[in-house]
Coordinates of N, CA and C in Angstrom, one line a residue:
M1 N 0.8 -1.2 0.0 CA 0.0 0.0 0.0 C 0.9 1.2 0.0
L2 N 0.6 2.2 -0.9 CA 1.4 3.4 -1.0 C 1.0 4.4 0.1
R3 N 1.9 5.1 0.7 CA 1.7 6.2 1.5 C 1.3 7.4 0.7
H4 N 0.6 8.3 1.2 CA 0.2 9.5 0.5 C 1.3 10.3 -0.1
D5 N 2.5 10.2 0.5 CA 3.6 11.0 0.1 C 4.6 10.2 -0.7
E6 N 4.3 8.9 -1.0 CA 5.2 8.0 -1.7 C 4.9 8.0 -3.2
N7 N 6.0 8.1 -4.0 CA 5.9 8.1 -5.4 C 5.9 6.6 -5.9
P8 N 5.0 6.1 -6.7 CA 5.0 4.7 -7.1 C 6.3 4.4 -7.9
A9 N 6.8 5.3 -8.6 CA 8.1 5.0 -9.3 C 9.2 4.7 -8.4
D10 N 9.3 5.4 -7.2 CA 10.3 5.2 -6.2 C 10.2 3.8 -5.7
R11 N 9.0 3.3 -5.5 CA 8.7 2.0 -4.9 C 9.2 0.9 -5.9
I12 N 9.0 1.1 -7.1 CA 9.4 0.1 -8.2 C 10.9 0.1 -8.3
A13 N 11.5 1.3 -8.2 CA 13.0 1.3 -8.4 C 13.8 0.9 -7.2
S14 N 13.2 1.0 -6.0 CA 14.0 0.6 -4.8 C 14.3 -0.9 -4.7
G15 N 13.4 -1.7 -5.2 CA 13.6 -3.2 -5.1 C 14.9 -3.6 -5.8
P16 N 15.2 -3.3 -7.0 CA 16.5 -3.7 -7.6 C 17.7 -3.0 -6.9
V17 N 17.5 -1.8 -6.4 CA 18.6 -1.2 -5.8 C 19.0 -1.9 -4.5
I18 N 18.0 -2.2 -3.7 CA 18.3 -2.9 -2.4 C 18.7 -4.3 -2.7
T19 N 18.2 -5.0 -3.7 CA 18.6 -6.3 -4.1 C 20.1 -6.3 -4.4
K20 N 20.5 -5.4 -5.2 CA 22.0 -5.3 -5.6 C 22.8 -5.0 -4.3
A21 N 22.3 -4.0 -3.5 CA 23.0 -3.7 -2.3 C 23.2 -4.8 -1.3
V22 N 22.2 -5.6 -1.1 CA 22.3 -6.7 -0.2 C 23.2 -7.8 -0.7
L23 N 23.2 -8.0 -2.0 CA 24.1 -9.0 -2.6 C 25.6 -8.6 -2.4
R24 N 25.8 -7.3 -2.6 CA 27.2 -6.8 -2.4 C 27.6 -6.8 -1.0
T25 N 26.6 -6.5 -0.1 CA 26.9 -6.6 1.4 C 27.2 -8.0 1.8
A26 N 26.5 -9.0 1.3 CA 26.7 -10.4 1.6 C 28.1 -10.8 1.1
A27 N 28.4 -10.4 -0.1 CA 29.8 -10.8 -0.6 C 30.9 -10.2 0.2
R28 N 30.7 -8.9 0.6 CA 31.8 -8.2 1.4 C 31.9 -8.7 2.8
L29 N 30.8 -9.3 3.3 CA 30.8 -9.8 4.7 C 31.2 -11.3 4.7
G30 N 31.3 -11.9 3.5 CA 31.6 -13.3 3.4 C 30.5 -14.2 3.7
L31 N 29.3 -13.7 3.5 CA 28.1 -14.6 3.7 C 27.8 -15.4 2.5
T32 N 27.5 -16.7 2.7 CA 27.1 -17.6 1.6 C 25.7 -17.3 1.2
A33 N 25.3 -17.9 0.1 CA 23.9 -17.7 -0.4 C 23.0 -18.3 0.6
R34 N 23.4 -19.4 1.3 CA 22.5 -20.0 2.3 C 22.3 -19.1 3.5
A35 N 23.4 -18.5 3.9 CA 23.4 -17.6 5.1 C 22.5 -16.4 4.7
L36 N 22.7 -15.8 3.5 CA 21.9 -14.7 3.1 C 20.4 -15.0 3.0
S37 N 20.1 -16.2 2.5 CA 18.7 -16.6 2.4 C 18.1 -16.7 3.8
Q38 N 18.9 -17.2 4.8 CA 18.4 -17.3 6.2 C 18.2 -15.9 6.8
V39 N 19.1 -15.0 6.5 CA 19.0 -13.6 7.1 C 17.8 -12.9 6.6
I40 N 17.5 -12.9 5.2 CA 16.5 -12.1 4.7 C 15.2 -12.9 4.4
G41 N 15.2 -14.2 4.7 CA 14.0 -15.0 4.7 C 13.5 -15.4 3.3
V42 N 14.4 -15.7 2.4 CA 14.0 -16.2 1.1 C 14.8 -17.5 0.9
S43 N 14.4 -18.3 -0.1 CA 15.1 -19.5 -0.4 C 16.4 -19.3 -1.1
E44 N 17.3 -20.3 -1.0 CA 18.6 -20.2 -1.7 C 18.4 -20.1 -3.2
P45 N 17.4 -20.8 -3.9 CA 17.2 -20.5 -5.3 C 16.8 -19.1 -5.6
T46 N 16.1 -18.4 -4.7 CA 15.7 -17.0 -4.8 C 17.0 -16.2 -4.8
V47 N 17.9 -16.5 -3.9 CA 19.2 -15.7 -3.9 C 19.9 -15.9 -5.2
S48 N 19.9 -17.1 -5.7 CA 20.5 -17.4 -7.0 C 19.8 -16.5 -8.1
R49 N 18.5 -16.4 -8.1 CA 17.8 -15.6 -9.1 C 18.1 -14.1 -8.9
M50 N 18.3 -13.7 -7.6 CA 18.7 -12.3 -7.3 C 20.1 -12.0 -8.0
K51 N 21.0 -13.0 -7.8 CA 22.3 -12.8 -8.4 C 22.3 -12.7 -9.9
S52 N 21.4 -13.5 -10.5 CA 21.4 -13.5 -12.0 C 20.6 -12.3 -12.5
G53 N 19.9 -11.6 -11.6 CA 19.1 -10.4 -12.1 C 17.7 -10.8 -12.5
D54 N 17.3 -12.0 -12.2 CA 16.0 -12.5 -12.6 C 14.9 -12.2 -11.5
Y55 N 15.4 -11.7 -10.3 CA 14.5 -11.5 -9.2 C 15.0 -10.3 -8.4
A56 N 14.0 -9.4 -8.1 CA 14.4 -8.3 -7.2 C 13.4 -8.3 -6.0
L57 N 13.9 -7.9 -4.9 CA 13.1 -7.8 -3.7 C 12.0 -6.8 -3.9
E58 N 10.9 -7.0 -3.3 CA 9.7 -6.1 -3.5 C 9.7 -5.2 -2.3
S59 N 9.7 -3.9 -2.7 CA 9.6 -2.8 -1.7 C 8.5 -3.1 -0.7
G60 N 8.7 -3.0 0.6 CA 7.7 -3.2 1.6 C 7.5 -4.6 2.1
S61 N 8.2 -5.5 1.4 CA 8.1 -6.9 1.8 C 9.0 -7.2 3.0
K62 N 8.8 -8.3 3.7 CA 9.6 -8.6 4.8 C 11.1 -8.8 4.4
P63 N 11.3 -9.6 3.3 CA 12.7 -9.8 2.9 C 13.4 -8.5 2.5
F64 N 12.6 -7.6 1.9 CA 13.2 -6.2 1.6 C 13.6 -5.5 2.8
E65 N 12.7 -5.5 3.8 CA 13.0 -4.8 5.1 C 14.2 -5.4 5.8
L66 N 14.3 -6.7 5.8 CA 15.5 -7.4 6.4 C 16.8 -7.1 5.6
A67 N 16.6 -7.0 4.3 CA 17.8 -6.7 3.5 C 18.3 -5.3 3.8
V68 N 17.4 -4.4 4.0 CA 17.7 -3.0 4.4 C 18.5 -3.0 5.7
L69 N 18.0 -3.8 6.7 CA 18.7 -3.9 8.0 C 20.1 -4.5 7.8
L70 N 20.2 -5.5 7.0 CA 21.6 -6.1 6.8 C 22.5 -5.1 6.1
V71 N 22.0 -4.3 5.2 CA 22.9 -3.3 4.6 C 23.3 -2.3 5.6
R72 N 22.4 -1.9 6.5 CA 22.7 -1.0 7.6 C 23.8 -1.6 8.5
V73 N 23.7 -2.8 8.8 CA 24.7 -3.5 9.6 C 26.1 -3.4 8.9
F74 N 26.1 -3.6 7.6 CA 27.3 -3.5 6.9 C 27.9 -2.1 6.9
R75 N 27.0 -1.1 6.7 CA 27.5 0.3 6.6 C 28.1 0.7 8.0
S76 N 27.5 0.3 9.1 CA 28.1 0.6 10.4 C 29.4 -0.1 10.6
L77 N 29.4 -1.4 10.3 CA 30.6 -2.2 10.5 C 31.7 -1.7 9.6
D78 N 31.4 -1.4 8.3 CA 32.4 -0.8 7.4 C 33.0 0.5 7.9
A79 N 32.2 1.3 8.5 CA 32.7 2.6 9.1 C 33.7 2.3 10.2
I80 N 33.3 1.4 11.1 CA 34.1 1.0 12.3 C 35.4 0.4 11.8
A81 N 35.3 -0.5 10.8 CA 36.5 -1.2 10.3 C 37.4 -0.4 9.4
G82 N 37.0 0.8 9.1 CA 37.7 1.7 8.2 C 37.8 1.2 6.8
G83 N 36.7 0.5 6.4 CA 36.6 0.0 5.0 C 37.5 -1.3 4.8
D84 N 38.1 -1.8 5.8 CA 38.9 -3.0 5.7 C 38.0 -4.3 5.7
E85 N 37.8 -4.9 4.5 CA 36.9 -6.0 4.4 C 37.3 -7.2 5.3
S86 N 38.6 -7.4 5.4 CA 39.1 -8.6 6.2 C 38.8 -8.3 7.7
V87 N 38.8 -7.1 8.2 CA 38.5 -6.8 9.6 C 37.0 -7.0 9.8
A88 N 36.2 -6.6 8.8 CA 34.7 -6.8 8.9 C 34.3 -8.2 8.9
R89 N 35.0 -9.0 8.0 CA 34.7 -10.5 8.0 C 35.1 -11.1 9.2
A90 N 36.3 -10.8 9.8 CA 36.8 -11.4 11.0 C 35.8 -11.0 12.2
W91 N 35.3 -9.8 12.2 CA 34.4 -9.4 13.3 C 33.1 -10.2 13.2
M92 N 32.6 -10.4 12.0 CA 31.4 -11.2 11.8 C 31.5 -12.7 12.2
S93 N 32.7 -13.2 12.0 CA 32.9 -14.7 12.2 C 33.4 -15.1 13.5
N94 N 33.7 -14.1 14.4 CA 34.3 -14.4 15.7 C 33.3 -14.1 16.8
P95 N 33.4 -14.9 17.9 CA 32.5 -14.7 19.0 C 32.6 -13.2 19.6
N96 N 31.5 -12.7 20.0 CA 31.4 -11.3 20.5 C 30.7 -11.5 21.9
I97 N 31.5 -11.1 22.9 CA 30.9 -11.2 24.3 C 29.7 -10.4 24.5
A98 N 29.7 -9.1 24.0 CA 28.6 -8.2 24.2 C 27.3 -8.8 23.5
L99 N 27.5 -9.4 22.4 CA 26.3 -10.0 21.7 C 26.0 -11.4 22.1
D100 N 26.9 -12.0 22.9 CA 26.7 -13.4 23.4 C 26.6 -14.3 22.2
G101 N 27.5 -14.2 21.3 CA 27.5 -15.1 20.1 C 28.3 -14.6 19.0
V102 N 28.3 -15.3 17.9 CA 29.0 -15.0 16.7 C 28.0 -14.1 15.8
P103 N 28.4 -12.9 15.5 CA 27.5 -12.0 14.7 C 26.9 -12.7 13.5
A104 N 27.7 -13.4 12.7 CA 27.2 -14.0 11.5 C 26.1 -15.0 11.7
E105 N 26.1 -15.6 12.9 CA 25.1 -16.5 13.3 C 23.9 -15.8 13.9
K106 N 24.2 -14.8 14.7 CA 23.1 -14.0 15.3 C 22.2 -13.3 14.3
I107 N 22.7 -12.9 13.2 CA 21.9 -12.1 12.2 C 20.9 -13.0 11.5
R108 N 21.0 -14.3 11.7 CA 20.0 -15.2 11.0 C 18.6 -15.2 11.6
T109 N 18.5 -14.5 12.7 CA 17.2 -14.3 13.3 C 16.9 -12.8 13.3
I110 N 15.6 -12.4 13.3 CA 15.3 -10.9 13.3 C 15.8 -10.3 14.6
T111 N 15.6 -10.9 15.7 CA 16.1 -10.4 17.0 C 17.6 -10.2 16.9
G112 N 18.3 -11.2 16.5 CA 19.8 -11.1 16.4 C 20.2 -10.0 15.4
L113 N 19.6 -9.9 14.3 CA 19.9 -8.9 13.3 C 19.8 -7.5 13.9
T114 N 18.6 -7.3 14.6 CA 18.4 -6.0 15.2 C 19.4 -5.7 16.4
D115 N 19.7 -6.8 17.1 CA 20.7 -6.6 18.2 C 22.1 -6.2 17.6
V116 N 22.5 -6.9 16.6 CA 23.8 -6.6 15.9 C 23.8 -5.2 15.4
M117 N 22.7 -4.8 14.8 CA 22.6 -3.5 14.2 C 22.7 -2.4 15.3
A118 N 21.9 -2.6 16.4 CA 22.0 -1.7 17.5 C 23.3 -1.6 18.1
Y119 N 24.0 -2.7 18.3 CA 25.3 -2.7 18.9 C 26.3 -1.9 18.0
L120 N 26.3 -2.2 16.7 CA 27.2 -1.5 15.8 C 26.9 0.0 15.7
D121 N 25.6 0.3 15.7 CA 25.2 1.7 15.6 C 25.7 2.4 16.9
A122 N 25.6 1.8 18.0 CA 26.1 2.4 19.3 C 27.6 2.5 19.3
R123 N 28.3 1.5 18.8 CA 29.8 1.6 18.7 C 30.2 2.7 17.7
R124 N 29.5 2.8 16.6 CA 29.9 3.8 15.6 C 29.7 5.2 16.1
A125 N 28.7 5.4 17.0 CA 28.4 6.7 17.5 C 29.4 7.3 18.5
L126 N 30.3 6.4 19.0 CA 31.2 6.9 20.0 C 32.2 7.9 19.3
V127 N 32.5 8.9 20.1 CA 33.3 10.0 19.6 C 34.5 10.2 20.5

């Protein structure tokens, strides 16, 4: 459903943009197609279709919203890691005491994804 201030063309265009962004995010974080499918709630074949350009996330759908959150996690982590992909990947794959788990595993649930996002946003905001 469109909001009164939303342009239908923006809604159509945002799906392919977020699809491309979440695929690049997954690649930079070292997430497999299986892991990405679990994070955003789509099947592995759907991730494959996303990669081939045959499928785009639909604006407003749950997978679209989860993809936006994952991109936000990446943006915060990338800023903290100074753009060093190896540091970001290491952070994602190692246990984190504050999060009580491995971030790459935590993000596979909505609660875990939002916890990781909040943690990174808080760490990024430190001055």
